CSV table of C-alpha atoms in Angstrom, one decimal:
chain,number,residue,atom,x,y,z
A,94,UNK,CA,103.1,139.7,104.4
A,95,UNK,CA,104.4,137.6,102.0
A,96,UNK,CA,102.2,134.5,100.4
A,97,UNK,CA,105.2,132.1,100.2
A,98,UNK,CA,104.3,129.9,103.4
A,99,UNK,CA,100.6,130.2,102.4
A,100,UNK,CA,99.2,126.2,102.6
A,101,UNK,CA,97.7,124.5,99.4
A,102,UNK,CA,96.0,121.5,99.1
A,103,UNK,CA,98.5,119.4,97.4
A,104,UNK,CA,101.2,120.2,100.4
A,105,UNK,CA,98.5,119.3,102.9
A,106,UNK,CA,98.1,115.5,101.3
A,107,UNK,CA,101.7,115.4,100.9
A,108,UNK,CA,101.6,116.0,105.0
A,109,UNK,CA,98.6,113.3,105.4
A,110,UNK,CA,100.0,110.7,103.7
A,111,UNK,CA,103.1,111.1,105.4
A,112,UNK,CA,101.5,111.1,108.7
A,113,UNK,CA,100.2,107.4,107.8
A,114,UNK,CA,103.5,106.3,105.9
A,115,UNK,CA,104.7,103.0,106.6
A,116,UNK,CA,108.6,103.9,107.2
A,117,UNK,CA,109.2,100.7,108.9
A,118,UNK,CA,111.3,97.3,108.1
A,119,UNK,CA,111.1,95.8,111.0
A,120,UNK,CA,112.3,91.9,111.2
A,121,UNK,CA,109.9,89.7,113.8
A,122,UNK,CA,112.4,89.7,117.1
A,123,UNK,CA,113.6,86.3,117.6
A,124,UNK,CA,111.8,86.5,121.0
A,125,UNK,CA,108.5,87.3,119.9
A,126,UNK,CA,106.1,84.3,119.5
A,127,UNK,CA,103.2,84.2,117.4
A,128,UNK,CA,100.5,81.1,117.6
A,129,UNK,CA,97.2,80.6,116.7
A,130,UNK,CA,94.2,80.1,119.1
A,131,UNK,CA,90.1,79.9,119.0
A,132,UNK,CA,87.8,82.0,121.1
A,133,UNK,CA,84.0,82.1,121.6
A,134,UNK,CA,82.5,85.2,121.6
A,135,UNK,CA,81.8,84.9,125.3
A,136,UNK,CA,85.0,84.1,125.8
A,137,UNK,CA,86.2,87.4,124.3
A,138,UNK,CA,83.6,89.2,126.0
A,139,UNK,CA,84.9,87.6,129.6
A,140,UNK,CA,89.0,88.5,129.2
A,141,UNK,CA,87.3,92.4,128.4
A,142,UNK,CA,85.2,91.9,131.5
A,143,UNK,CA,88.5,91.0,133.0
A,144,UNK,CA,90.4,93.7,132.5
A,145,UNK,CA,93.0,91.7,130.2
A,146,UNK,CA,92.0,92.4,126.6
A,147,UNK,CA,92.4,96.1,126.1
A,148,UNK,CA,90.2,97.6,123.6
A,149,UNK,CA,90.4,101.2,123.1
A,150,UNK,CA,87.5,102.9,121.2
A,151,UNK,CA,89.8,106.3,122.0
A,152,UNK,CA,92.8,105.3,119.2
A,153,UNK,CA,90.3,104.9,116.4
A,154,UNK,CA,87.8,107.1,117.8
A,155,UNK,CA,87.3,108.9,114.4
A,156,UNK,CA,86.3,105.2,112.6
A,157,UNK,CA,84.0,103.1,114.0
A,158,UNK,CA,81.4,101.2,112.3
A,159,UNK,CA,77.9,102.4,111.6
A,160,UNK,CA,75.2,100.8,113.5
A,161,UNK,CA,74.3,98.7,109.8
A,162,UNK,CA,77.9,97.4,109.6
A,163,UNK,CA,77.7,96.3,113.1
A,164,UNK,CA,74.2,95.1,112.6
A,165,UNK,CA,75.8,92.9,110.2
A,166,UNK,CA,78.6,91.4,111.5
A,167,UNK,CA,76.3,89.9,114.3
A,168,UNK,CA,73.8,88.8,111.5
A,169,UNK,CA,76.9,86.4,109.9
A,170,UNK,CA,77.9,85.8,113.8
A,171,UNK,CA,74.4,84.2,114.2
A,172,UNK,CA,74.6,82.4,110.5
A,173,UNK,CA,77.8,81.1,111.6
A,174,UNK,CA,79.5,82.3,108.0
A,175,UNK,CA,83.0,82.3,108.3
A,176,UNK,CA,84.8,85.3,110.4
A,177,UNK,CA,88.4,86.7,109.3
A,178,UNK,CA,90.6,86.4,111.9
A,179,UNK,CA,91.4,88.7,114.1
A,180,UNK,CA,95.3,89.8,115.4
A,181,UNK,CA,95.8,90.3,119.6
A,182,UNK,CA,99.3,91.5,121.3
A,183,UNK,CA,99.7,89.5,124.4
A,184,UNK,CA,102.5,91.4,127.0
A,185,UNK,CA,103.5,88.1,129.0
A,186,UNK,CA,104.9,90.0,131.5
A,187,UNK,CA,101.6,92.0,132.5
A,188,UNK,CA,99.3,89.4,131.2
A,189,UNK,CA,97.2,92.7,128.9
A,190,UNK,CA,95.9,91.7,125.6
A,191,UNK,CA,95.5,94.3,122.9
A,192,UNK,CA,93.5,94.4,119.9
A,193,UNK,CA,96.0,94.8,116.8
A,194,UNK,CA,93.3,94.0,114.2
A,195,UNK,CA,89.8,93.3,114.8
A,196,UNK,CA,88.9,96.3,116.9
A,197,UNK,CA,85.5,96.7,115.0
A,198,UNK,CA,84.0,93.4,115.1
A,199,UNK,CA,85.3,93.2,118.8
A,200,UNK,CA,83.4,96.4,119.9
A,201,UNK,CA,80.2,95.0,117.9
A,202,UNK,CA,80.3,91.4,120.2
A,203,UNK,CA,80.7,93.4,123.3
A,204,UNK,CA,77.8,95.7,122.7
A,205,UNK,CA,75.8,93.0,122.0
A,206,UNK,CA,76.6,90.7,125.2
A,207,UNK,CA,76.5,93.6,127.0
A,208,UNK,CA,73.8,95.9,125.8
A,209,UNK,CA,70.4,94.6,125.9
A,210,UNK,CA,68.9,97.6,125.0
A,211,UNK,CA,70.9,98.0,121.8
A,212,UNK,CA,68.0,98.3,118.8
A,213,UNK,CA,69.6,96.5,115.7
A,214,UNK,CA,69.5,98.2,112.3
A,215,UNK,CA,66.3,97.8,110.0
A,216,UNK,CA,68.2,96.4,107.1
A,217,UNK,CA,66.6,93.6,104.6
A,218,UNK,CA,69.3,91.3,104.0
A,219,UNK,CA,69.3,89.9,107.3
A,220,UNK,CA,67.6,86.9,109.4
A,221,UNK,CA,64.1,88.6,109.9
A,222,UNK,CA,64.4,87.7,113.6
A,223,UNK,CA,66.7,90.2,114.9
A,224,UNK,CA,65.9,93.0,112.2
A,225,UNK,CA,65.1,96.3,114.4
A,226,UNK,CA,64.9,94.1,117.7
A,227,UNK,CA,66.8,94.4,120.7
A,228,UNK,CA,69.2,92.3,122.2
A,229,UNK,CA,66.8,91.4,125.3
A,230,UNK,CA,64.0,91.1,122.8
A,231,UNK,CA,66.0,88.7,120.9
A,232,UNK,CA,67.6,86.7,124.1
A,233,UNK,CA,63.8,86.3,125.3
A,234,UNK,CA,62.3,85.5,121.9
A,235,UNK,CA,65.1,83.3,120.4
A,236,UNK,CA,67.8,82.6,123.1
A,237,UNK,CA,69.1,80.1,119.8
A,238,UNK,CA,70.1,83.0,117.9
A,239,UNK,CA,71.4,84.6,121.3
A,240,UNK,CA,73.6,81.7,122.2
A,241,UNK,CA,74.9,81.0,118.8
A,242,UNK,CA,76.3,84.1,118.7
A,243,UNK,CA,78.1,84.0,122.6
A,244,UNK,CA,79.1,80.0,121.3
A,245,UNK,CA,80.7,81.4,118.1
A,246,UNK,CA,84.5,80.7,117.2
A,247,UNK,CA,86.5,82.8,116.1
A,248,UNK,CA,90.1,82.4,114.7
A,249,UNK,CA,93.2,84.7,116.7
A,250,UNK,CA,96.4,85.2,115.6
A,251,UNK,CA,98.7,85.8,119.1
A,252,UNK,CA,101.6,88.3,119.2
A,253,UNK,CA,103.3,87.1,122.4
A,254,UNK,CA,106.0,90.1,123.3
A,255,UNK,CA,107.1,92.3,125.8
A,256,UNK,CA,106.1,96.2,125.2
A,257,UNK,CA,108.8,97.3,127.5
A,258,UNK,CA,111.3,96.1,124.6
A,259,UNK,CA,111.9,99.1,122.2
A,260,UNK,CA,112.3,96.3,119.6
A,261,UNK,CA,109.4,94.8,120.6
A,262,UNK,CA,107.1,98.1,120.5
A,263,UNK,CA,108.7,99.0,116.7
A,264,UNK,CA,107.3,95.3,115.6
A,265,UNK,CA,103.6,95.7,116.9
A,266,UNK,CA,103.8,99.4,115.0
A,267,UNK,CA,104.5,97.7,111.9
A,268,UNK,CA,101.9,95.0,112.2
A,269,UNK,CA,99.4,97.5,112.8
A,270,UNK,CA,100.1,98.8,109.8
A,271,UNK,CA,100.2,95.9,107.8
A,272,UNK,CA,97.2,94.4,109.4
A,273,UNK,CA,94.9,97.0,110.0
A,274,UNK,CA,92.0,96.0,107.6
A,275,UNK,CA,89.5,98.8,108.1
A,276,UNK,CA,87.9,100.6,106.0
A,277,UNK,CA,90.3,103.6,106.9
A,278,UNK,CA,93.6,102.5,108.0
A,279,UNK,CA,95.1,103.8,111.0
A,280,UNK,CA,97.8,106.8,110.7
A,281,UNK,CA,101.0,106.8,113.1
A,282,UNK,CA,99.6,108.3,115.7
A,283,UNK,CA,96.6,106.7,115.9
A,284,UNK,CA,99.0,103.5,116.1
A,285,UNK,CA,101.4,105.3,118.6
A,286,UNK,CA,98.4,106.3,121.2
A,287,UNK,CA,97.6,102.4,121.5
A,288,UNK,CA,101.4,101.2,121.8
A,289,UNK,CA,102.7,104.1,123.6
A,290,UNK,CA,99.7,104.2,126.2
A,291,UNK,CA,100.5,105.9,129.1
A,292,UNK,CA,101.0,109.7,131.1
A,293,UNK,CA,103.0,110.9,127.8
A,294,UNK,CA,100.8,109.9,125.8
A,295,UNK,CA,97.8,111.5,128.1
A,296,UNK,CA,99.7,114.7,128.2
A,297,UNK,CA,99.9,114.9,124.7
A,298,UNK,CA,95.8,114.4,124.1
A,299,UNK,CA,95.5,117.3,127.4
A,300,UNK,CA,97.7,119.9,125.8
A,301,UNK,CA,95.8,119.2,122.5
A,302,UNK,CA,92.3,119.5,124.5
A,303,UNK,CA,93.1,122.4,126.2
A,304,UNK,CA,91.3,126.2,125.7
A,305,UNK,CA,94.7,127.6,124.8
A,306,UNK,CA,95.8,125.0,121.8
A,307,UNK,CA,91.9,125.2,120.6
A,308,UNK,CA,92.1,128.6,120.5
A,309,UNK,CA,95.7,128.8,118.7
A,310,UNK,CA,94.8,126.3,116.2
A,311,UNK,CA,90.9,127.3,115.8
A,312,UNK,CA,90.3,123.9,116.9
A,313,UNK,CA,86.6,122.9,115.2
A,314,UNK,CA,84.8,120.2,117.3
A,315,UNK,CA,83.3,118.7,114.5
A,316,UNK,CA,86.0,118.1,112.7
A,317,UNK,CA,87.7,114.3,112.6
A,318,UNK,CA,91.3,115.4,113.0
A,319,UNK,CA,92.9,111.6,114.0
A,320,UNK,CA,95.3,112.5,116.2
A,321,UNK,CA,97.1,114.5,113.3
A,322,UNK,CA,97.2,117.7,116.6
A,323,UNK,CA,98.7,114.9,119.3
A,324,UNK,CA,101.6,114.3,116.5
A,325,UNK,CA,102.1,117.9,115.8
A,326,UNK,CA,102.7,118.5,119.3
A,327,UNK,CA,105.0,115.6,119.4
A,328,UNK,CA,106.7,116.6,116.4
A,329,UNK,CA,107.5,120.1,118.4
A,330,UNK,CA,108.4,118.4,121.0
A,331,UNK,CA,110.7,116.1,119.4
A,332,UNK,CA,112.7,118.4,117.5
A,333,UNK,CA,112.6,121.1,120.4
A,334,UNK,CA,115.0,118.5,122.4
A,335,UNK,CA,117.4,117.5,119.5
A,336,UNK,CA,117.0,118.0,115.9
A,337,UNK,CA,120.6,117.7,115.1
A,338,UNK,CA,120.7,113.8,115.4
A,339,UNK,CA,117.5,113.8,113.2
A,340,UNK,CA,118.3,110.7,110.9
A,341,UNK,CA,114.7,109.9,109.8
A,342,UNK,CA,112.5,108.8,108.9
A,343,UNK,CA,109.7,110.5,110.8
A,344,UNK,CA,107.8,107.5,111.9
A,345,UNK,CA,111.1,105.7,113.7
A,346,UNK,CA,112.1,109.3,115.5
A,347,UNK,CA,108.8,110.3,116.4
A,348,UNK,CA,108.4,106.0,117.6
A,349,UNK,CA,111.8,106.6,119.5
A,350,UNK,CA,110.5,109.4,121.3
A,351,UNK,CA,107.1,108.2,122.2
A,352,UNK,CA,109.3,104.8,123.5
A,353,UNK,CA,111.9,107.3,125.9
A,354,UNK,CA,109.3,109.2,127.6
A,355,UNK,CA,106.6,106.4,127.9
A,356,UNK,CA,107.8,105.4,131.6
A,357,UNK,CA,108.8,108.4,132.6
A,358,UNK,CA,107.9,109.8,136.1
A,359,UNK,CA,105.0,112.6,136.1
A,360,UNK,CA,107.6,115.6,137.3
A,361,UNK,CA,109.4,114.8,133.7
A,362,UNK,CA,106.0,114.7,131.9
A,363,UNK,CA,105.1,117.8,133.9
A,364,UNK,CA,108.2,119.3,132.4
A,365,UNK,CA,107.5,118.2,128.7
A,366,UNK,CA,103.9,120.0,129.2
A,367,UNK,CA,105.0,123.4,130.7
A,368,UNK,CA,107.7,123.4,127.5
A,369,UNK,CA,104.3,123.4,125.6
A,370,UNK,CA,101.7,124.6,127.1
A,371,UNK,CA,104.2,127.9,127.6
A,372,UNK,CA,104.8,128.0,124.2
A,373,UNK,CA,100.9,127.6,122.9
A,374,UNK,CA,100.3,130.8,125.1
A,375,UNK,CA,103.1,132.8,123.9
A,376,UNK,CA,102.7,132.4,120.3
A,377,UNK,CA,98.8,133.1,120.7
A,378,UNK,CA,99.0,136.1,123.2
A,379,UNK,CA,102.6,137.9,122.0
A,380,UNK,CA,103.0,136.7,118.5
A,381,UNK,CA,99.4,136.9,117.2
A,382,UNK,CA,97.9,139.3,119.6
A,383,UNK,CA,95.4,136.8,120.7
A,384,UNK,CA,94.0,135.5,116.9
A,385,UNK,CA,94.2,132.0,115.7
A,386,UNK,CA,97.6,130.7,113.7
A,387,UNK,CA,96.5,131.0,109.9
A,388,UNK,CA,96.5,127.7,107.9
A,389,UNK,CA,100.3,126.7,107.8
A,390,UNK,CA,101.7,123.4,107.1
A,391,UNK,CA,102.8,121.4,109.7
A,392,UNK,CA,106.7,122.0,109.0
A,393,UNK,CA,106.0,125.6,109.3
A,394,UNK,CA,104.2,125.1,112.2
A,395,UNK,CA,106.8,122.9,114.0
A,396,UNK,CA,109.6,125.6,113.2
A,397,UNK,CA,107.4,128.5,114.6
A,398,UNK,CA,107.6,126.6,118.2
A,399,UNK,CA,111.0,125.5,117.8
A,400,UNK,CA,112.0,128.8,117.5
A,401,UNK,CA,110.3,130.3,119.9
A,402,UNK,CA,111.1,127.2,122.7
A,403,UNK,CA,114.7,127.2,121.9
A,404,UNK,CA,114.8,131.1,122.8
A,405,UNK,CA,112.6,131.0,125.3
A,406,UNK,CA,114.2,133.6,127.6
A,407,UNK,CA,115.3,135.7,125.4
A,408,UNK,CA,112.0,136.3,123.5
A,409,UNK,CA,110.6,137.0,127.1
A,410,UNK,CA,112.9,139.6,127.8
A,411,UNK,CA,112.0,140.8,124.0
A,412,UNK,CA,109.8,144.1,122.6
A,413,UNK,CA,106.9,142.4,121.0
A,414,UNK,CA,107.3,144.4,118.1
A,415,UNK,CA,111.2,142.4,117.8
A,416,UNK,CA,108.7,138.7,118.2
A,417,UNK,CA,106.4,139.9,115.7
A,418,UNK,CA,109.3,140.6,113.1
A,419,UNK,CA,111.3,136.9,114.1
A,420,UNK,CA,107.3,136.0,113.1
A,421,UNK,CA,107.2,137.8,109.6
A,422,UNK,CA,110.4,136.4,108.8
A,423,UNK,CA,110.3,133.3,109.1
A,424,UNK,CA,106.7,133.1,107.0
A,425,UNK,CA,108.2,134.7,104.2
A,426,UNK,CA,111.8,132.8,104.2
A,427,UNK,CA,112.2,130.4,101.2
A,428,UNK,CA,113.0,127.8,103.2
A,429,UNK,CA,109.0,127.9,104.3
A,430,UNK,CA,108.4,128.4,100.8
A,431,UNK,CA,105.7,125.8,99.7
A,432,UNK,CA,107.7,124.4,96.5
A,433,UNK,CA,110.8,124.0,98.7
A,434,UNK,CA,108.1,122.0,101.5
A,435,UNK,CA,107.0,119.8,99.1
A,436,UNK,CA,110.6,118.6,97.9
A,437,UNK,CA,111.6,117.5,101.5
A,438,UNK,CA,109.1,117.1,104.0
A,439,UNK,CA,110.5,115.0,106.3
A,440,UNK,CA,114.1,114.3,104.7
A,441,UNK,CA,116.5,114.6,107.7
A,442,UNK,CA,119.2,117.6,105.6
A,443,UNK,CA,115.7,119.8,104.6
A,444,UNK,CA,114.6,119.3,108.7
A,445,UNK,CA,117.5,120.4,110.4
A,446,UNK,CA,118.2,123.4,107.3
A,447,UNK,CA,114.8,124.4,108.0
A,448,UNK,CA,114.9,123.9,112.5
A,449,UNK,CA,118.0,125.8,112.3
A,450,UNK,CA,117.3,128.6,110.3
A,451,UNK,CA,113.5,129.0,112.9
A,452,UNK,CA,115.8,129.1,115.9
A,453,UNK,CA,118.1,131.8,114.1
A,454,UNK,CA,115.6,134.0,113.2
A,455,UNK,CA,114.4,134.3,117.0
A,456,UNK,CA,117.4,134.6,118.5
A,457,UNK,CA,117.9,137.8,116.3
């Protein structure tokens, strides 16, 4: 086989960083409202408790603090040192709040109002009261240091909107990117599986967790992939629908498709996730005889089941030795090369050149 669509490292950044590029200019919709407010800590803790702040541990599953960092962050809570702000969406119409920026520090005041078993770290810079205690130690033995930290305030920034809005949900994507101050930032798709919550959105993280996608992608469990498999299959099914009206950039089309099927009813989702899940278990069981995809690029990837969903019926009908051919050729066209990848990853002519040539070569 030829080595032309064999994956190098440089390709593979180029493909990260434009998983996490910030493609958007969006403008602040005149009827979004932003205001300031103080909370306590146990006032935070009591809207979560409440069902009406939202925070999801699942979108930034992969980066979370270590048990020091958090150890710390209660240390300056109970010193009272100044706290940066943190950023919360408020949906008027469904009353939800959702952490924008501050998802960290948030999850560090919950598990310490809530768990009192939680040890602290054994760190030396640190009031010498609460170093390797628990929270019930340190509620019975200094209930001070326990209160100051539930009495706390701490500055929010308020993003009053409506998430039903399309305009609405491109503003909050771009202020999670420009906001989100953590140590790693947050790709797209980490971004999209908090705005675009939902049975779309589930789907995509099934498909992704299923035996068949593991075994197709030699899924490693202890790898950290972010979400980078969620957008792949996204990407597929994205460009699967329509390609031709592919304008770009990435982030907005992918963003406009997350936003069309985010409401939609679960015999349409069920639809999106047969188109898949077919298509996983066809390319693993007729076009690789049952072994893992080798390391491709994610354009290469996307093409393979574009092709193969776009002639669906006819590769059914097909000899295998016919699928296994489309397969060969479209690894070794120069369109899959990886110098002509790397000029145009995502630009809308290289796309559709390269979408349209996959679905040629298996309809052969």
């Amino acid at each position: 086989m030829s080595d032309t669509t064999e994956y190098d490292d440089e390709l593979e950044k180029k493909e990260e960083a434009l998983a996490a590029a910030d493609e958007t200019d969006e403008t602040p919709p005149a009827d979004i409202v932003a205001f300031n407010e103080l909370r306590s800590c146990s006032d935070l803790k009591r809207l979560y408790d409440a069902g009406q702040l939202d925070v999801q541990p699942d979108y930034q599953r992969d980066i979370v603090w270590q048990p020091s960092q958090q150890t710390r962050f209660i240390d300056s809570l109970a010193k009272q040192l100044p706290i940066p702000s943190m950023c919360i969406s408020l949906d008027y119409k469904t009353e939800k709040r959702q952490i924008v920026d501050g998802l960290q520090r948030m999850s560090a005041i919950i598990k310490f109002l809530s768990d009192g078993k939680w040890r602290l770290s054994n760190l030396q810079d640190i009031d010498k009261r609460i170093v390797n205690k628990t929270v019930e130690h340190i509620e019975r033995e200094n209930p001070e240091i326990y209160s100051r930290v539930q009495n706390t305030v701490i500055p929010v920034t308020v993003l009053r909107c409506d998430l039903s809005k399309r305009s609405h949900q491109e503003y909050l994507f771009t202020i999670f990117h420009r906001l989100n101050t953590g140590g790693m930032k947050l790709n797209n798709q980490e971004i999209r599986n908090c705005i675009y919550s939902g049975s779309f959105n589930d789907m995509l993280k099934d498909v992704v967790a299923s035996q068949d996608f593991v075994d197709l992608f030699d899924v490693n469990p202890e790898r950290k992939y972010r979400f980078s498999n969620e957008e792949l299959i996204l990407r597929i099914l994205a460009f699967s629908d329509n390609f031709d009206n592919y304008k770009g950039p990435l982030s907005k089309h992918l963003n406009a498709y997350m936003a069309k099927f985010r409401e939609k009813d679960e015999k349409t989702i069920d639809a999106q996730r047969k188109i898949i899940s077919d298509a996983v278990k066809f390319i693993y069981n007729t076009v690789l005889d049952g072994e893992p995809l080798p390391r491709l690029s994610k354009a290469t990837s996307e093409a393979l089941f574009v092709g193969v969903i776009r002639n669906q019926q006819k590769l059914l009908a097909s000899d295998k030795k016919q699928v296994k051919k489309s397969y060969k050729a479209l690894r070794s066209d120069p369109l899959f090369s990886i110098e002509s990848l790397k000029e145009g990853l995502a630009a809308p002519d290289r796309v559709k050149s390269r979408l349209t040539r996959a679905v040629e070569i298996f309809s052969q």
